[in-house]
Structure formats: C-alpha cells, structure tokens
PDB file of C-alpha atoms in Angstrom:
ATOM      1  CA  MET A 133       5.597 -12.647  10.356  1.00  0.00           C
ATOM      2  CA  THR A 134       4.496  -9.805   8.182  1.00  0.00           C
ATOM      3  CA  THR A 135       1.371  -9.345   6.123  1.00  0.00           C
ATOM      4  CA  LEU A 136       1.103  -7.275   3.058  1.00  0.00           C
ATOM      5  CA  LEU A 137      -2.434  -5.909   1.673  1.00  0.00           C
ATOM      6  CA  ILE A 138      -2.581  -4.998  -1.837  1.00  0.00           C
ATOM      7  CA  VAL A 139      -5.545  -2.609  -2.869  1.00  0.00           C
ATOM      8  CA  ASP A 140      -6.255  -2.243  -6.550  1.00  0.00           C
ATOM      9  CA  ASP A 141      -9.340  -2.532  -8.945  1.00  0.00           C
ATOM     10  CA  GLU A 142      -7.172  -4.031 -11.605  1.00  0.00           C
ATOM     11  CA  HIS A 143      -6.534  -8.088 -11.015  1.00  0.00           C
ATOM     12  CA  TRP A 144      -3.360  -8.057 -13.208  1.00  0.00           C
ATOM     13  CA  THR A 145      -2.056  -5.129 -11.271  1.00  0.00           C
ATOM     14  CA  ARG A 146      -2.505  -7.120  -8.190  1.00  0.00           C
ATOM     15  CA  ASP A 147      -0.777 -10.185  -9.480  1.00  0.00           C
ATOM     16  CA  THR A 148       2.076  -7.952 -10.930  1.00  0.00           C
ATOM     17  CA  VAL A 149       2.880  -6.643  -7.201  1.00  0.00           C
ATOM     18  CA  LYS A 150       2.499 -10.279  -5.801  1.00  0.00           C
ATOM     19  CA  ALA A 151       5.176 -11.471  -8.528  1.00  0.00           C
ATOM     20  CA  LEU A 152       7.536  -8.563  -8.104  1.00  0.00           C
ATOM     21  CA  VAL A 153       7.643  -8.461  -4.091  1.00  0.00           C
ATOM     22  CA  ASN A 154      10.739 -10.280  -2.895  1.00  0.00           C
ATOM     23  CA  GLN A 155       8.771 -12.297  -0.022  1.00  0.00           C
ATOM     24  CA  GLU A 156      11.695 -13.948   1.223  1.00  0.00           C
ATOM     25  CA  LEU A 157      14.025 -10.747   1.720  1.00  0.00           C
ATOM     26  CA  TRP A 158      11.411  -9.102   3.432  1.00  0.00           C
ATOM     27  CA  GLY A 159       9.919 -11.574   5.528  1.00  0.00           C
ATOM     28  CA  ILE A 160       6.380 -11.276   3.990  1.00  0.00           C
ATOM     29  CA  ASN A 161       4.481 -14.556   4.769  1.00  0.00           C
ATOM     30  CA  ARG A 162       0.993 -13.497   3.536  1.00  0.00           C
ATOM     31  CA  LEU A 163      -0.122 -11.426   0.784  1.00  0.00           C
ATOM     32  CA  ASP A 164      -4.048 -10.445   0.815  1.00  0.00           C
ATOM     33  CA  GLU A 165      -5.966  -8.301  -1.774  1.00  0.00           C
ATOM     34  CA  ALA A 166      -8.624  -5.792  -1.634  1.00  0.00           C
ATOM     35  CA  VAL A 167     -10.483  -4.247  -4.857  1.00  0.00           C
ATOM     36  CA  ASN A 168     -11.105  -0.841  -3.178  1.00  0.00           C
ATOM     37  CA  GLY A 169     -11.019   1.377  -0.060  1.00  0.00           C
ATOM     38  CA  LYS A 170     -14.021   0.039   1.075  1.00  0.00           C
ATOM     39  CA  GLN A 171     -13.094  -3.766   1.180  1.00  0.00           C
ATOM     40  CA  ALA A 172      -9.533  -2.586   2.360  1.00  0.00           C
ATOM     41  CA  ILE A 173     -10.934  -1.317   5.419  1.00  0.00           C
ATOM     42  CA  GLU A 174     -12.793  -4.336   6.008  1.00  0.00           C
ATOM     43  CA  LYS A 175      -9.724  -6.487   5.324  1.00  0.00           C
ATOM     44  CA  ILE A 176      -7.499  -4.370   7.778  1.00  0.00           C
ATOM     45  CA  GLN A 177     -10.110  -5.218  10.616  1.00  0.00           C
ATOM     46  CA  THR A 178      -9.673  -8.838  10.058  1.00  0.00           C
ATOM     47  CA  VAL A 179      -6.282  -9.245   8.676  1.00  0.00           C
ATOM     48  CA  CYS A 180      -4.320  -6.640  10.499  1.00  0.00           C
ATOM     49  CA  PRO A 181      -1.649  -5.992   7.851  1.00  0.00           C
ATOM     50  CA  ASP A 182       1.675  -4.716   8.485  1.00  0.00           C
ATOM     51  CA  ILE A 183       1.967  -2.906   5.190  1.00  0.00           C
ATOM     52  CA  ILE A 184      -0.543  -1.604   2.604  1.00  0.00           C
ATOM     53  CA  ILE A 185       0.121  -0.795  -1.124  1.00  0.00           C
ATOM     54  CA  THR A 186      -2.918   0.974  -2.668  1.00  0.00           C
ATOM     55  CA  ASP A 187      -3.767   2.073  -5.793  1.00  0.00           C
ATOM     56  CA  MET A 188      -5.594   5.782  -5.996  1.00  0.00           C
ATOM     57  CA  LYS A 189      -8.378   5.527  -8.787  1.00  0.00           C
ATOM     58  CA  MET A 190     -10.839   2.842  -7.875  1.00  0.00           C
ATOM     59  CA  PRO A 191     -14.553   2.664  -7.684  1.00  0.00           C
ATOM     60  CA  GLY A 192     -16.489   2.944  -4.673  1.00  0.00           C
ATOM     61  CA  MET A 193     -13.911   4.200  -1.868  1.00  0.00           C
ATOM     62  CA  ASP A 194     -10.865   5.632  -3.837  1.00  0.00           C
ATOM     63  CA  GLY A 195      -7.414   5.883  -2.340  1.00  0.00           C
ATOM     64  CA  ILE A 196      -7.732   9.219  -1.207  1.00  0.00           C
ATOM     65  CA  GLY A 197     -10.647   8.197   1.097  1.00  0.00           C
ATOM     66  CA  LEU A 198      -8.897   5.050   2.131  1.00  0.00           C
ATOM     67  CA  LEU A 199      -5.445   7.404   3.003  1.00  0.00           C
ATOM     68  CA  GLU A 200      -7.995   9.706   4.720  1.00  0.00           C
ATOM     69  CA  VAL A 201      -9.256   6.700   7.039  1.00  0.00           C
ATOM     70  CA  LEU A 202      -5.543   5.181   7.481  1.00  0.00           C
ATOM     71  CA  GLY A 203      -4.320   8.284   8.693  1.00  0.00           C
ATOM     72  CA  ARG A 204      -7.045   8.691  11.126  1.00  0.00           C
ATOM     73  CA  GLU A 205      -7.760   5.071  12.203  1.00  0.00           C
ATOM     74  CA  TYR A 206      -4.431   3.165  11.422  1.00  0.00           C
ATOM     75  CA  PRO A 207      -1.594   5.547  11.536  1.00  0.00           C
ATOM     76  CA  ASP A 208       1.130   2.906  12.551  1.00  0.00           C
ATOM     77  CA  ILE A 209       0.332   0.824   9.187  1.00  0.00           C
ATOM     78  CA  PRO A 210       2.991   2.293   6.577  1.00  0.00           C
ATOM     79  CA  VAL A 211       1.391   2.799   2.889  1.00  0.00           C
ATOM     80  CA  ILE A 212       3.042   2.621  -0.274  1.00  0.00           C
ATOM     81  CA  VAL A 213       1.034   4.438  -2.890  1.00  0.00           C
ATOM     82  CA  LEU A 214       1.182   2.960  -6.389  1.00  0.00           C
ATOM     83  CA  SER A 215      -0.648   4.768  -9.252  1.00  0.00           C
ATOM     84  CA  GLY A 216      -1.133   5.310 -12.963  1.00  0.00           C
ATOM     85  CA  TYR A 217      -1.674   8.882 -12.410  1.00  0.00           C
ATOM     86  CA  GLN A 218       1.099  11.654 -12.115  1.00  0.00           C
ATOM     87  CA  ASP A 219      -1.865  13.707 -10.821  1.00  0.00           C
ATOM     88  CA  PHE A 220      -0.693  16.373  -8.196  1.00  0.00           C
ATOM     89  CA  MET A 221      -3.920  15.919  -6.371  1.00  0.00           C
ATOM     90  CA  TYR A 222      -3.118  11.949  -5.711  1.00  0.00           C
ATOM     91  CA  THR A 223       0.720  13.089  -4.974  1.00  0.00           C
ATOM     92  CA  ARG A 224      -0.515  15.656  -2.322  1.00  0.00           C
ATOM     93  CA  GLN A 225      -3.014  13.504  -0.672  1.00  0.00           C
ATOM     94  CA  ALA A 226      -0.347  10.895  -0.596  1.00  0.00           C
ATOM     95  CA  ILE A 227       2.372  13.441   1.313  1.00  0.00           C
ATOM     96  CA  LYS A 228      -0.455  14.324   3.746  1.00  0.00           C
ATOM     97  CA  ALA A 229      -1.041  10.827   4.574  1.00  0.00           C
ATOM     98  CA  LYS A 230       2.616  10.201   5.122  1.00  0.00           C
ATOM     99  CA  ALA A 231       2.790   7.477   2.464  1.00  0.00           C
ATOM    100  CA  ILE A 232       6.554   5.901   2.603  1.00  0.00           C
ATOM    101  CA  GLU A 233       6.680   6.337  -1.526  1.00  0.00           C
ATOM    102  CA  TYR A 234       4.526   7.235  -4.548  1.00  0.00           C
ATOM    103  CA  LEU A 235       5.321   4.494  -7.339  1.00  0.00           C
ATOM    104  CA  LEU A 236       4.033   5.041 -10.843  1.00  0.00           C
ATOM    105  CA  LYS A 237       2.607   2.047 -12.973  1.00  0.00           C
ATOM    106  CA  PRO A 238       3.952   0.047 -14.475  1.00  0.00           C
ATOM    107  CA  VAL A 239       5.643  -0.607 -11.234  1.00  0.00           C
ATOM    108  CA  ASP A 240       9.353  -1.335 -11.451  1.00  0.00           C
ATOM    109  CA  GLU A 241      10.488  -4.070  -9.425  1.00  0.00           C
ATOM    110  CA  GLU A 242      13.680  -2.451  -7.986  1.00  0.00           C
ATOM    111  CA  GLU A 243      11.691   0.563  -6.788  1.00  0.00           C
ATOM    112  CA  LEU A 244       8.980  -1.599  -5.435  1.00  0.00           C
ATOM    113  CA  ASN A 245      11.333  -3.535  -3.131  1.00  0.00           C
ATOM    114  CA  GLN A 246      13.271  -0.535  -2.358  1.00  0.00           C
ATOM    115  CA  ALA A 247       9.741   0.996  -1.072  1.00  0.00           C
ATOM    116  CA  LEU A 248       9.048  -2.290   0.878  1.00  0.00           C
ATOM    117  CA  GLY A 249      12.061  -1.813   2.777  1.00  0.00           C
ATOM    118  CA  LYS A 250      11.461   1.459   3.927  1.00  0.00           C
ATOM    119  CA  ALA A 251       7.973   0.380   4.970  1.00  0.00           C
ATOM    120  CA  ILE A 252       9.379  -2.582   7.140  1.00  0.00           C
ATOM    121  CA  MET A 253      12.064  -0.131   8.416  1.00  0.00           C
ATOM    122  CA  GLU A 254       9.331   2.366   9.398  1.00  0.00           C
ATOM    123  CA  LYS A 255       7.110  -0.450  10.899  1.00  0.00           C
ATOM    124  CA  ARG A 256       9.863  -1.755  13.229  1.00  0.00           C
ATOM    125  CA  LYS A 257      10.467   1.849  14.232  1.00  0.00           C
ATOM    126  CA  LEU A 258       7.173   2.588  15.254  1.00  0.00           C
ATOM    127  CA  GLU A 259       7.003  -1.093  17.131  1.00  0.00           C
ATOM    128  CA  GLN A 260      10.090   0.131  19.145  1.00  0.00           C
ATOM    129  CA  GLN A 261       8.427   3.361  20.405  1.00  0.00           C
TER     130      GLN A 261
END
C-alpha cells in the first residue's frame, strides 16, 4: 500500500501529476494533495505518505520551508521536487534535502515515473534497514 502526496498550489499541476503517475506500475493506491507546505505537514501527520512530490514556489510555506521540515522531522520520506524554476537556490535546497529528483515543469511523464521508481526503491531500502 503506497500513498503519494502531491504538494502544489496550482490545481492543474496536481491534476496533471495525478494523470501521469503510473499508479498500477508503482503500486500507488492513494493520491493525496496539499496546496502548500503548511497543509502538507498537516497531511503528513494524518495520511503518512510514502512519497512526496512538491513544488518549490507556493504561498504560505514554500517548498524550501517544507524541505527543511521534512529533512528534520521526516527524513525517511523520499521527496521529488517539481518546479517551474531553474533557480539555483531551489536546486541547492533540493540537493541539501536529499531530494530524489528535481524535475522542471511542464513535467514529462517518463521522467516523472522514473523519479517515482527511484523514490520507491529508496523507500524500500530505508524500510529494510
């Protein structure tokens, strides 16, 4: 049973990601959404997602703030960053947070599913330790 949390303030981006994720291939049986980092933290506490896909630029708590909290409080949740920005500050923060992948919008279906495969392998590795 695998839960994916998609964090993005743009409804169409969340819908696009949901449409492109190969749920059957990766055994994802629950997709949940949050519109910013603050809502994502609330969802993490109730939903306990296995993987998180997050945007970087969002109102309220942005992706940088979310990655900091995840790194400190939820280091075992693999994160994929999905951003419309080729900004070094965002890339650097994603690297510091040990993000599985940094994908640019518009998201490519093959790249997204490859990143999910990496995230699932990482999650399995962590569970075996």
